[in-house]
mmCIF file of C-alpha atoms in Angstrom:
data_model
loop_
_atom_site.group_PDB
_atom_site.id
_atom_site.type_symbol
_atom_site.label_atom_id
_atom_site.label_comp_id
_atom_site.label_asym_id
_atom_site.label_seq_id
_atom_site.Cartn_x
_atom_site.Cartn_y
_atom_site.Cartn_z
ATOM 1 C CA MET A 1 3.358 -17.493 67.765
ATOM 2 C CA GLU A 2 1.993 -15.613 64.829
ATOM 3 C CA LEU A 3 1.987 -12.296 66.847
ATOM 4 C CA THR A 4 5.707 -12.914 67.628
ATOM 5 C CA ARG A 5 6.431 -13.555 63.925
ATOM 6 C CA VAL A 6 4.666 -10.402 62.846
ATOM 7 C CA ILE A 7 6.719 -8.369 65.576
ATOM 8 C CA VAL A 8 10.020 -9.896 64.179
ATOM 9 C CA ILE A 9 9.074 -9.008 60.572
ATOM 10 C CA LEU A 10 8.291 -5.392 61.548
ATOM 11 C CA ALA A 11 11.591 -5.229 63.365
ATOM 12 C CA GLN A 12 13.449 -6.457 60.370
ATOM 13 C CA CYS A 13 11.879 -3.552 58.381
ATOM 14 C CA VAL A 14 13.292 -1.098 60.778
ATOM 15 C CA TRP A 15 16.582 -2.658 61.778
ATOM 16 C CA PRO A 16 17.688 -4.814 58.768
ATOM 17 C CA LEU A 17 19.794 -7.862 59.726
ATOM 18 C CA TRP A 18 23.405 -8.014 58.508
ATOM 19 C CA THR A 19 23.641 -9.649 55.153
ATOM 20 C CA GLN A 20 26.822 -11.658 54.235
ATOM 21 C CA VAL A 21 27.692 -11.065 50.497
ATOM 22 C CA ILE A 22 29.628 -13.645 48.464
ATOM 23 C CA HIS A 23 31.139 -12.547 45.167
ATOM 24 C CA LEU A 24 31.509 -14.892 42.409
ATOM 25 C CA THR A 25 33.342 -14.308 39.149
ATOM 26 C CA ASP A 26 33.767 -17.800 37.798
ATOM 27 C CA MET A 27 32.182 -18.674 34.520
ATOM 28 C CA TYR A 28 30.190 -21.486 36.042
ATOM 29 C CA GLY A 29 29.377 -22.648 39.635
ATOM 30 C CA THR A 30 26.920 -23.811 42.164
ATOM 31 C CA ILE A 31 24.897 -22.023 44.877
ATOM 32 C CA LYS A 32 23.460 -23.811 47.831
ATOM 33 C CA SER A 33 21.622 -22.863 50.868
ATOM 34 C CA PRO A 34 23.798 -23.218 54.202
ATOM 35 C CA ASN A 35 24.035 -26.935 55.284
ATOM 36 C CA PHE A 36 22.401 -28.275 52.200
ATOM 37 C CA PRO A 37 21.121 -30.988 52.007
ATOM 38 C CA GLU A 38 20.484 -30.552 55.656
ATOM 39 C CA SER A 39 18.075 -28.038 56.846
ATOM 40 C CA TYR A 40 19.156 -24.479 56.551
ATOM 41 C CA PRO A 41 19.554 -22.348 59.813
ATOM 42 C CA LYS A 42 17.292 -19.695 60.909
ATOM 43 C CA GLU A 43 17.907 -15.952 60.682
ATOM 44 C CA ILE A 44 20.124 -16.019 57.654
ATOM 45 C CA ASP A 45 20.658 -13.248 55.224
ATOM 46 C CA LEU A 46 22.966 -14.372 52.453
ATOM 47 C CA GLN A 47 23.535 -12.919 49.005
ATOM 48 C CA TRP A 48 25.583 -14.180 46.101
ATOM 49 C CA ASN A 49 26.692 -11.560 43.457
ATOM 50 C CA ILE A 50 27.657 -13.240 40.287
ATOM 51 C CA THR A 51 29.587 -11.137 37.689
ATOM 52 C CA VAL A 52 30.785 -12.544 34.224
ATOM 53 C CA PRO A 53 32.615 -10.551 31.544
ATOM 54 C CA ASP A 54 30.830 -8.220 29.174
ATOM 55 C CA GLY A 55 29.243 -9.929 26.267
ATOM 56 C CA TYR A 56 27.809 -12.833 28.498
ATOM 57 C CA GLN A 57 24.592 -13.423 30.276
ATOM 58 C CA ILE A 58 24.163 -15.551 33.348
ATOM 59 C CA ARG A 59 21.953 -18.656 33.114
ATOM 60 C CA LEU A 60 20.534 -19.873 36.359
ATOM 61 C CA TYR A 61 18.531 -22.992 37.167
ATOM 62 C CA PHE A 62 17.664 -25.067 40.341
ATOM 63 C CA MET A 63 18.163 -28.760 40.973
ATOM 64 C CA HIS A 64 16.315 -28.681 44.263
ATOM 65 C CA PHE A 65 14.180 -26.282 46.019
ATOM 66 C CA ASP A 66 12.498 -26.588 49.510
ATOM 67 C CA ILE A 67 12.014 -23.360 51.467
ATOM 68 C CA GLU A 68 9.283 -22.668 54.128
ATOM 69 C CA PRO A 69 6.050 -21.529 52.434
ATOM 70 C CA SER A 70 4.219 -18.421 53.391
ATOM 71 C CA TYR A 71 1.868 -15.856 52.014
ATOM 72 C CA LEU A 72 3.588 -13.862 49.210
ATOM 73 C CA CYS A 73 6.927 -15.292 50.614
ATOM 74 C CA GLU A 74 7.014 -13.055 53.553
ATOM 75 C CA TYR A 75 8.814 -15.417 55.902
ATOM 76 C CA ASP A 76 11.658 -17.320 54.120
ATOM 77 C CA TYR A 77 12.401 -16.480 50.489
ATOM 78 C CA LEU A 78 14.968 -16.537 47.711
ATOM 79 C CA LYS A 79 15.161 -13.415 45.395
ATOM 80 C CA VAL A 80 16.864 -13.220 42.088
ATOM 81 C CA TYR A 81 17.616 -9.863 40.663
ATOM 82 C CA SER A 82 19.929 -8.048 38.165
ATOM 83 C CA ASN A 83 21.326 -4.728 39.435
ATOM 84 C CA SER A 84 17.996 -3.090 40.838
ATOM 85 C CA GLU A 85 15.677 -5.067 38.621
ATOM 86 C CA GLU A 86 13.883 -7.932 40.593
ATOM 87 C CA LEU A 87 13.476 -11.031 38.411
ATOM 88 C CA SER A 88 11.912 -13.585 40.673
ATOM 89 C CA VAL A 89 10.834 -14.290 44.173
ATOM 90 C CA PHE A 90 10.522 -17.997 45.372
ATOM 91 C CA CYS A 91 9.382 -19.913 48.354
ATOM 92 C CA GLY A 92 7.631 -23.088 49.322
ATOM 93 C CA LYS A 93 7.646 -26.582 47.778
ATOM 94 C CA GLU A 94 5.180 -26.038 44.923
ATOM 95 C CA ASN A 95 3.441 -23.252 42.968
ATOM 96 C CA THR A 96 0.390 -22.051 44.572
ATOM 97 C CA ASP A 97 -1.703 -18.726 44.056
ATOM 98 C CA THR A 98 0.566 -17.000 46.469
ATOM 99 C CA GLU A 99 3.871 -18.896 46.226
ATOM 100 C CA GLN A 100 6.198 -19.669 43.359
ATOM 101 C CA VAL A 101 8.953 -22.233 43.054
ATOM 102 C CA PRO A 102 11.461 -22.309 40.176
ATOM 103 C CA THR A 103 10.657 -25.966 39.157
ATOM 104 C CA ASP A 104 12.420 -26.375 35.730
ATOM 105 C CA ASP A 105 12.566 -22.638 34.984
ATOM 106 C CA VAL A 106 15.747 -21.158 33.545
ATOM 107 C CA ILE A 107 16.535 -17.678 34.687
ATOM 108 C CA MET A 108 18.592 -15.464 32.180
ATOM 109 C CA SER A 109 20.035 -12.258 33.455
ATOM 110 C CA PRO A 110 19.506 -9.335 31.145
ATOM 111 C CA ARG A 111 23.139 -8.301 31.473
ATOM 112 C CA ASN A 112 26.340 -9.748 32.886
ATOM 113 C CA VAL A 113 25.495 -9.445 36.538
ATOM 114 C CA LEU A 114 23.027 -11.527 38.578
ATOM 115 C CA SER A 115 22.372 -11.612 42.334
ATOM 116 C CA VAL A 116 20.767 -14.302 44.422
ATOM 117 C CA ALA A 117 19.417 -13.380 47.931
ATOM 118 C CA PHE A 118 18.351 -15.887 50.587
ATOM 119 C CA HIS A 119 16.639 -14.970 53.692
ATOM 120 C CA SER A 120 15.379 -17.184 56.563
ATOM 121 C CA ASP A 121 13.480 -15.714 59.480
ATOM 122 C CA PHE A 122 13.705 -16.780 63.289
ATOM 123 C CA SER A 123 12.204 -20.179 62.832
ATOM 124 C CA ASN A 124 12.547 -23.351 60.764
ATOM 125 C CA GLU A 125 10.374 -25.664 62.721
ATOM 126 C CA GLU A 126 9.695 -28.288 59.900
ATOM 127 C CA ARG A 127 13.415 -28.359 58.885
ATOM 128 C CA TYR A 128 13.266 -27.383 55.209
ATOM 129 C CA SER A 129 16.165 -28.632 53.176
ATOM 130 C CA GLY A 130 16.801 -25.390 51.255
ATOM 131 C CA PHE A 131 17.979 -25.289 47.705
ATOM 132 C CA GLU A 132 20.711 -26.128 45.170
ATOM 133 C CA ALA A 133 21.231 -24.066 42.070
ATOM 134 C CA HIS A 134 23.664 -23.898 39.128
ATOM 135 C CA PHE A 135 24.817 -20.999 37.041
ATOM 136 C CA SER A 136 26.900 -20.593 33.929
ATOM 137 C CA ALA A 137 28.011 -17.747 31.602
ATOM 138 C CA VAL A 138 26.183 -17.773 28.244
ATOM 139 C CA ASP A 139 27.542 -16.017 25.234
ATOM 140 C CA VAL A 140 25.048 -13.053 24.193
ATOM 141 C CA ASP A 141 24.002 -13.157 20.553
ATOM 142 C CA GLU A 142 24.055 -9.496 20.053
ATOM 143 C CA CYS A 143 22.833 -9.827 16.593
ATOM 144 C CA ARG A 144 19.762 -11.677 17.635
ATOM 145 C CA ASP A 145 19.004 -10.139 21.063
ATOM 146 C CA ARG A 146 19.907 -6.495 20.466
ATOM 147 C CA HIS A 147 16.691 -4.322 20.600
ATOM 148 C CA ASP A 148 18.334 -1.062 21.048
ATOM 149 C CA GLU A 149 18.174 0.685 17.667
ATOM 150 C CA ASP A 150 21.014 3.093 18.465
ATOM 151 C CA LEU A 151 23.292 0.024 18.986
ATOM 152 C CA ALA A 152 22.081 -2.250 16.134
ATOM 153 C CA CYS A 153 23.978 -2.770 12.941
ATOM 154 C CA ASP A 154 22.772 -1.030 9.821
ATOM 155 C CA HIS A 155 23.400 -3.819 7.349
ATOM 156 C CA PHE A 156 25.059 -7.072 8.593
ATOM 157 C CA CYS A 157 25.743 -8.213 12.134
ATOM 158 C CA HIS A 158 28.223 -10.927 12.978
ATOM 159 C CA ASN A 159 28.330 -12.506 16.355
ATOM 160 C CA TYR A 160 31.501 -13.987 18.085
ATOM 161 C CA ILE A 161 32.139 -15.122 21.660
ATOM 162 C CA CYS A 162 31.870 -12.178 23.992
ATOM 163 C CA GLY A 163 31.134 -9.678 21.170
ATOM 164 C CA PHE A 164 29.890 -8.776 17.718
ATOM 165 C CA TYR A 165 30.824 -6.555 14.742
ATOM 166 C CA CYS A 166 29.015 -4.826 11.827
ATOM 167 C CA SER A 167 29.694 -4.904 8.187
ATOM 168 C CA CYS A 168 28.093 -3.158 5.110
ATOM 169 C CA ARG A 169 26.753 -3.922 1.694
ATOM 170 C CA TYR A 170 29.090 -3.525 -1.386
ATOM 171 C CA GLY A 171 29.312 0.233 -2.119
ATOM 172 C CA PHE A 172 28.980 1.356 1.512
ATOM 173 C CA LEU A 173 31.581 2.191 4.158
ATOM 174 C CA LEU A 174 31.545 1.544 7.810
ATOM 175 C CA HIS A 175 31.102 4.795 9.808
ATOM 176 C CA SER A 176 33.594 5.449 12.701
ATOM 177 C CA ASP A 177 30.793 4.405 15.174
ATOM 178 C CA ASN A 178 31.330 0.840 13.946
ATOM 179 C CA ARG A 179 27.715 0.246 13.202
ATOM 180 C CA THR A 180 26.378 2.803 10.668
ATOM 181 C CA CYS A 181 26.804 2.199 6.932
ATOM 182 C CA LYS A 182 27.408 5.466 4.949
ATOM 183 C CA VAL A 183 28.043 6.208 1.243
ATOM 184 C CA GLU A 184 30.943 8.104 -0.425
ATOM 185 C CA CYS A 185 29.111 10.246 -2.980
ATOM 186 C CA ASN A 186 31.001 13.446 -3.534
ATOM 187 C CA GLU A 187 32.418 12.531 -6.943
ATOM 188 C CA SER A 188 29.095 12.504 -8.853
ATOM 189 C CA VAL A 189 29.248 14.742 -11.815
ATOM 190 C CA TYR A 190 26.666 14.866 -14.470
ATOM 191 C CA THR A 191 27.438 16.308 -17.841
ATOM 192 C CA GLU A 192 24.606 15.034 -19.958
ATOM 193 C CA ARG A 193 22.027 17.584 -21.096
ATOM 194 C CA SER A 194 19.174 15.533 -19.059
ATOM 195 C CA GLY A 195 19.238 12.840 -16.452
ATOM 196 C CA GLU A 196 17.992 11.450 -13.208
ATOM 197 C CA ILE A 197 19.534 11.696 -9.703
ATOM 198 C CA THR A 198 18.282 9.817 -6.569
ATOM 199 C CA SER A 199 19.295 9.447 -2.936
ATOM 200 C CA ALA A 200 21.201 6.146 -2.529
ATOM 201 C CA ASP A 201 19.047 2.924 -2.407
ATOM 202 C CA PHE A 202 15.945 4.951 -3.280
ATOM 203 C CA PRO A 203 13.062 4.132 -2.765
ATOM 204 C CA LYS A 204 14.599 2.143 0.184
ATOM 205 C CA PRO A 205 15.676 4.112 3.225
ATOM 206 C CA TYR A 206 18.801 6.275 2.467
ATOM 207 C CA PRO A 207 22.176 5.728 4.357
ATOM 208 C CA LYS A 208 22.674 7.461 7.657
ATOM 209 C CA SER A 209 25.619 9.753 8.599
ATOM 210 C CA SER A 210 26.359 10.730 4.864
ATOM 211 C CA ASP A 211 27.046 13.973 2.968
ATOM 212 C CA CYS A 212 26.366 13.595 -0.715
ATOM 213 C CA MET A 213 27.183 16.187 -3.277
ATOM 214 C CA TYR A 214 25.808 15.822 -6.766
ATOM 215 C CA ARG A 215 27.017 18.319 -9.402
ATOM 216 C CA ILE A 216 25.473 19.002 -12.802
ATOM 217 C CA GLU A 217 27.844 20.886 -15.091
ATOM 218 C CA LEU A 218 26.869 21.779 -18.651
ATOM 219 C CA GLU A 219 28.325 24.211 -21.155
ATOM 220 C CA GLU A 220 27.534 27.823 -20.856
ATOM 221 C CA GLY A 221 24.465 28.612 -22.900
ATOM 222 C CA PHE A 222 22.396 25.919 -21.089
ATOM 223 C CA GLN A 223 19.978 26.453 -18.250
ATOM 224 C CA ILE A 224 19.089 23.540 -15.932
ATOM 225 C CA THR A 225 15.650 22.773 -14.651
ATOM 226 C CA LEU A 226 15.147 20.275 -11.696
ATOM 227 C CA GLU A 227 11.896 18.484 -11.092
ATOM 228 C CA PHE A 228 11.482 16.278 -7.968
ATOM 229 C CA ASP A 229 9.255 13.285 -7.968
ATOM 230 C CA ASP A 230 6.189 13.196 -5.807
ATOM 231 C CA THR A 231 7.729 10.487 -3.591
ATOM 232 C CA PHE A 232 9.686 12.718 -1.195
ATOM 233 C CA ASP A 233 10.517 11.483 2.197
ATOM 234 C CA ILE A 234 13.338 13.256 4.241
ATOM 235 C CA GLU A 235 13.510 13.341 8.083
ATOM 236 C CA ASP A 236 12.100 16.567 9.497
ATOM 237 C CA HIS A 237 11.011 18.173 12.700
ATOM 238 C CA PRO A 238 7.556 19.707 13.654
ATOM 239 C CA GLU A 239 9.120 22.981 15.079
ATOM 240 C CA VAL A 240 12.564 23.482 13.593
ATOM 241 C CA THR A 241 13.333 23.684 9.889
ATOM 242 C CA CYS A 242 15.199 20.651 8.676
ATOM 243 C CA PRO A 243 17.617 20.297 11.654
ATOM 244 C CA PHE A 244 18.430 16.607 10.817
ATOM 245 C CA ASP A 245 18.473 15.694 7.229
ATOM 246 C CA PHE A 246 17.929 18.079 4.255
ATOM 247 C CA ILE A 247 18.720 18.918 0.668
ATOM 248 C CA LYS A 248 20.214 22.298 -0.464
ATOM 249 C CA ILE A 249 20.713 23.448 -3.971
ATOM 250 C CA ASN A 250 23.154 26.029 -5.166
ATOM 251 C CA ALA A 251 23.004 27.307 -8.754
ATOM 252 C CA GLY A 252 25.308 30.192 -9.736
ATOM 253 C CA ASP A 253 24.449 32.916 -7.191
ATOM 254 C CA LYS A 254 21.079 31.417 -6.160
ATOM 255 C CA GLU A 255 20.372 29.060 -3.312
ATOM 256 C CA PHE A 256 17.361 26.892 -2.934
ATOM 257 C CA GLY A 257 16.218 24.979 0.264
ATOM 258 C CA PRO A 258 16.765 23.419 2.705
ATOM 259 C CA PHE A 259 14.127 21.016 1.818
ATOM 260 C CA CYS A 260 12.852 18.057 4.067
ATOM 261 C CA GLY A 261 9.581 16.343 5.153
ATOM 262 C CA GLU A 262 7.095 14.708 2.739
ATOM 263 C CA GLN A 263 6.391 17.744 0.593
ATOM 264 C CA SER A 264 8.121 17.577 -2.784
ATOM 265 C CA PRO A 265 9.894 20.820 -3.894
ATOM 266 C CA GLY A 266 8.387 20.291 -7.332
ATOM 267 C CA LYS A 267 9.928 22.147 -10.335
ATOM 268 C CA ILE A 268 12.868 24.420 -9.796
ATOM 269 C CA GLN A 269 14.151 26.794 -12.614
ATOM 270 C CA THR A 270 17.779 27.285 -11.713
ATOM 271 C CA GLY A 271 18.639 29.755 -14.496
ATOM 272 C CA SER A 272 22.233 28.368 -14.480
ATOM 273 C CA ASN A 273 24.343 25.865 -16.366
ATOM 274 C CA THR A 274 25.896 24.505 -13.086
ATOM 275 C CA VAL A 275 24.036 23.024 -10.148
ATOM 276 C CA ASN A 276 25.299 21.712 -6.806
ATOM 277 C CA ILE A 277 23.039 19.536 -4.850
ATOM 278 C CA LEU A 278 23.868 18.692 -1.227
ATOM 279 C CA PHE A 279 22.091 15.929 0.584
ATOM 280 C CA HIS A 280 22.966 15.551 4.461
ATOM 281 C CA SER A 281 21.711 12.735 6.662
ATOM 282 C CA ASP A 282 22.376 12.279 10.434
ATOM 283 C CA ASN A 283 22.968 8.940 12.287
ATOM 284 C CA SER A 284 19.131 8.068 12.783
ATOM 285 C CA GLY A 285 15.827 7.655 10.945
ATOM 286 C CA GLU A 286 14.335 5.225 8.251
ATOM 287 C CA ASN A 287 13.059 7.529 5.502
ATOM 288 C CA LEU A 288 12.728 6.704 1.892
ATOM 289 C CA GLY A 289 14.620 9.616 0.180
ATOM 290 C CA TRP A 290 13.946 11.407 -3.116
ATOM 291 C CA LYS A 291 14.402 11.390 -6.826
ATOM 292 C CA LEU A 292 14.626 14.142 -9.421
ATOM 293 C CA THR A 293 15.021 14.465 -13.135
ATOM 294 C CA TYR A 294 16.900 17.374 -14.703
ATOM 295 C CA THR A 295 16.481 18.832 -18.221
ATOM 296 C CA SER A 296 18.242 21.747 -19.886
ATOM 297 C CA THR A 297 17.297 24.293 -22.485
ATOM 298 C CA GLY A 298 19.743 26.413 -24.492
ATOM 299 C CA SER A 299 19.664 29.859 -26.196
ATOM 300 C CA GLU A 300 17.501 29.966 -29.232
ATOM 301 C CA CYS A 301 18.747 30.937 -32.595
ATOM 302 C CA SER A 302 16.469 32.467 -35.275
ATOM 303 C CA PRO A 303 14.811 30.111 -37.814
ATOM 304 C CA LEU A 304 16.525 29.791 -41.180
ATOM 305 C CA ALA A 305 15.191 29.482 -44.730
ATOM 306 C CA ALA A 306 16.750 27.010 -47.219
ATOM 307 C CA PRO A 307 18.703 28.584 -50.057
ATOM 308 C CA LEU A 308 17.231 28.542 -53.510
ATOM 309 C CA ASN A 309 17.804 25.201 -54.908
ATOM 310 C CA GLY A 310 18.838 23.900 -51.594
ATOM 311 C CA HIS A 311 17.747 21.893 -48.457
ATOM 312 C CA LEU A 312 18.041 22.074 -44.564
ATOM 313 C CA GLU A 313 18.305 18.982 -42.370
ATOM 314 C CA PRO A 314 16.880 18.714 -39.763
ATOM 315 C CA LEU A 315 13.949 21.048 -40.575
ATOM 316 C CA GLN A 316 12.621 22.234 -37.033
ATOM 317 C CA SER A 317 10.416 25.076 -35.938
ATOM 318 C CA ASN A 318 13.028 26.246 -33.502
ATOM 319 C CA TYR A 319 16.694 25.689 -32.940
ATOM 320 C CA VAL A 320 18.651 26.021 -29.697
ATOM 321 C CA PHE A 321 22.124 26.124 -28.479
ATOM 322 C CA LYS A 322 24.272 23.070 -29.855
ATOM 323 C CA ASP A 323 21.665 22.268 -32.416
ATOM 324 C CA HIS A 324 23.129 22.020 -36.011
ATOM 325 C CA ILE A 325 21.890 22.197 -39.569
ATOM 326 C CA ILE A 326 23.313 20.491 -42.639
ATOM 327 C CA MET A 327 22.687 22.191 -45.978
ATOM 328 C CA THR A 328 22.810 20.521 -49.329
ATOM 329 C CA CYS A 329 21.870 21.474 -52.872
ATOM 330 C CA ASP A 330 19.828 20.032 -55.775
ATOM 331 C CA PRO A 331 21.759 17.825 -58.412
ATOM 332 C CA GLY A 332 23.883 20.073 -60.586
ATOM 333 C CA TYR A 333 24.353 22.744 -57.779
ATOM 334 C CA SER A 334 26.904 23.122 -55.112
ATOM 335 C CA LEU A 335 27.170 25.400 -52.114
ATOM 336 C CA ARG A 336 29.462 28.374 -52.538
ATOM 337 C CA GLN A 337 30.909 30.416 -49.704
ATOM 338 C CA GLY A 338 33.294 33.011 -51.051
ATOM 339 C CA ASP A 339 35.732 31.274 -53.355
ATOM 340 C CA GLU A 340 35.077 27.871 -51.765
ATOM 341 C CA GLU A 341 32.778 25.175 -53.030
ATOM 342 C CA PHE A 342 31.030 22.423 -50.873
ATOM 343 C CA GLU A 343 28.795 19.445 -51.544
ATOM 344 C CA HIS A 344 27.318 19.895 -47.894
ATOM 345 C CA TYR A 345 27.711 22.652 -45.317
ATOM 346 C CA GLN A 346 27.108 22.494 -41.521
ATOM 347 C CA ILE A 347 26.364 25.502 -39.239
ATOM 348 C CA GLU A 348 25.539 25.400 -35.433
ATOM 349 C CA CYS A 349 23.569 27.428 -33.031
ATOM 350 C CA GLN A 350 25.904 29.080 -30.568
ATOM 351 C CA ARG A 351 25.495 29.947 -26.947
ATOM 352 C CA ASP A 352 24.854 33.662 -27.797
ATOM 353 C CA GLY A 353 21.820 32.865 -29.954
ATOM 354 C CA LYS A 354 23.564 33.318 -33.127
ATOM 355 C CA TRP A 355 24.416 30.806 -36.005
ATOM 356 C CA SER A 356 28.064 30.041 -36.511
ATOM 357 C CA SER A 357 28.026 31.130 -40.175
ATOM 358 C CA ASP A 358 25.713 32.709 -42.821
ATOM 359 C CA VAL A 359 23.749 30.425 -45.132
ATOM 360 C CA PRO A 360 25.659 29.759 -48.334
ATOM 361 C CA LEU A 361 24.133 29.964 -51.732
ATOM 362 C CA CYS A 362 23.444 27.026 -54.076
ATOM 363 C CA LYS A 363 25.009 27.780 -57.454
ATOM 364 C CA LYS A 364 25.412 25.693 -60.666
ATOM 365 C CA LYS A 365 28.514 23.768 -60.785
ATOM 366 C CA GLU A 366 31.239 24.942 -63.295
ATOM 367 C CA SER A 367 31.181 21.851 -65.211
ATOM 368 C CA GLN A 368 27.492 22.248 -65.921
ATOM 369 C CA ARG A 369 28.025 25.830 -67.148
ATOM 370 C CA ARG A 370 30.778 24.769 -69.501
ATOM 371 C CA HIS A 371 28.700 21.838 -70.890
ATOM 372 C CA ARG A 372 25.678 24.123 -71.628
ATOM 373 C CA SER A 373 27.761 26.720 -73.334
ATOM 374 C CA LEU A 374 29.313 24.182 -75.860
ATOM 375 C CA PRO A 375 26.530 24.113 -78.571
ATOM 376 C CA SER A 376 26.679 28.020 -78.840
ATOM 377 C CA ILE A 377 30.386 27.846 -79.325
ATOM 378 C CA LEU A 378 29.939 25.306 -82.240
ATOM 379 C CA THR A 379 27.239 27.272 -83.791
ATOM 380 C CA ASN A 380 29.437 30.392 -83.882
ATOM 381 C CA GLN A 381 32.258 28.381 -85.482
ATOM 382 C CA ILE A 382 29.975 27.122 -88.332
ATOM 383 C CA LEU A 383 28.486 30.548 -89.122
ATOM 384 C CA SER A 384 31.909 31.931 -89.319
#
């Protein structure tokens, strides 16, 4: 008997039996072995192919299971698989070291298709009753179950029946791929003489799929210095220079970069009063970004000495472009510039390194000169 069974099994490997395929597209249903609950016939190859809409999985569970036991289920068996992936093989009445039955197990398909294949060999002497199983479509929670980073939402994921959608935090825009959150950052213009610039969300990972342009624009006469923080983390490549994400800097006719990786560019003397900083990121990666501070220096003007009987404010060791000085005189004196008289006078260091005006002189006020000459006038009148 056993020899005959072995011959038949070998024959089936060479000449496969014809398999009847049943296609099921309902959202729920029942699968039973032929003749259930009576014993199933011998030499049966039957397959149920279940398909539900995209966005669903298939839930399969058994209410009854009684199939001829055999070592590793080589005689009669029920196989469950999704596409080419085998999920389970069952036979027997109870679990043993070599046989597995579904008992209360629930089988979930990885995707929206599931196949159940039932095979019986040439004998069913003990008249096993077969199986009864139920299936139903289950909505996939893509927000919870999605493990593919390329398909996950950047910020927020919202599940609905048969699908999901992504949204972004305030200040971000959803990319055309409907999952990546990018920033609009092409209008950033800095006109202060010093400041700080960072990648968006620094020191958290910067947004993907973004092109950010930062422009520092100062008056002519200033020169801008950039200094990058030691914390510098931009996606790079071990063999190609900055093919993914990078910073490029244009200052007048000079270009610096591209920069990427974990090595900070440090201090950069641009020699220009205008600087454009381009930061590009592609659609992948979780790098922390960068931060820089910028300062500016102007053309120096020669130091000034206070006029006789006068004062300068502020009094500094050196003056640069845009610095200004206010001059005043001691009581009884006023500033004179040509025919004009001033109580105070302001001059400014210009972009060419020259002061806007010469330093005026402190001269006695006219009223003081008239007051001091009055006794001599009276003396002359008495003598005469």
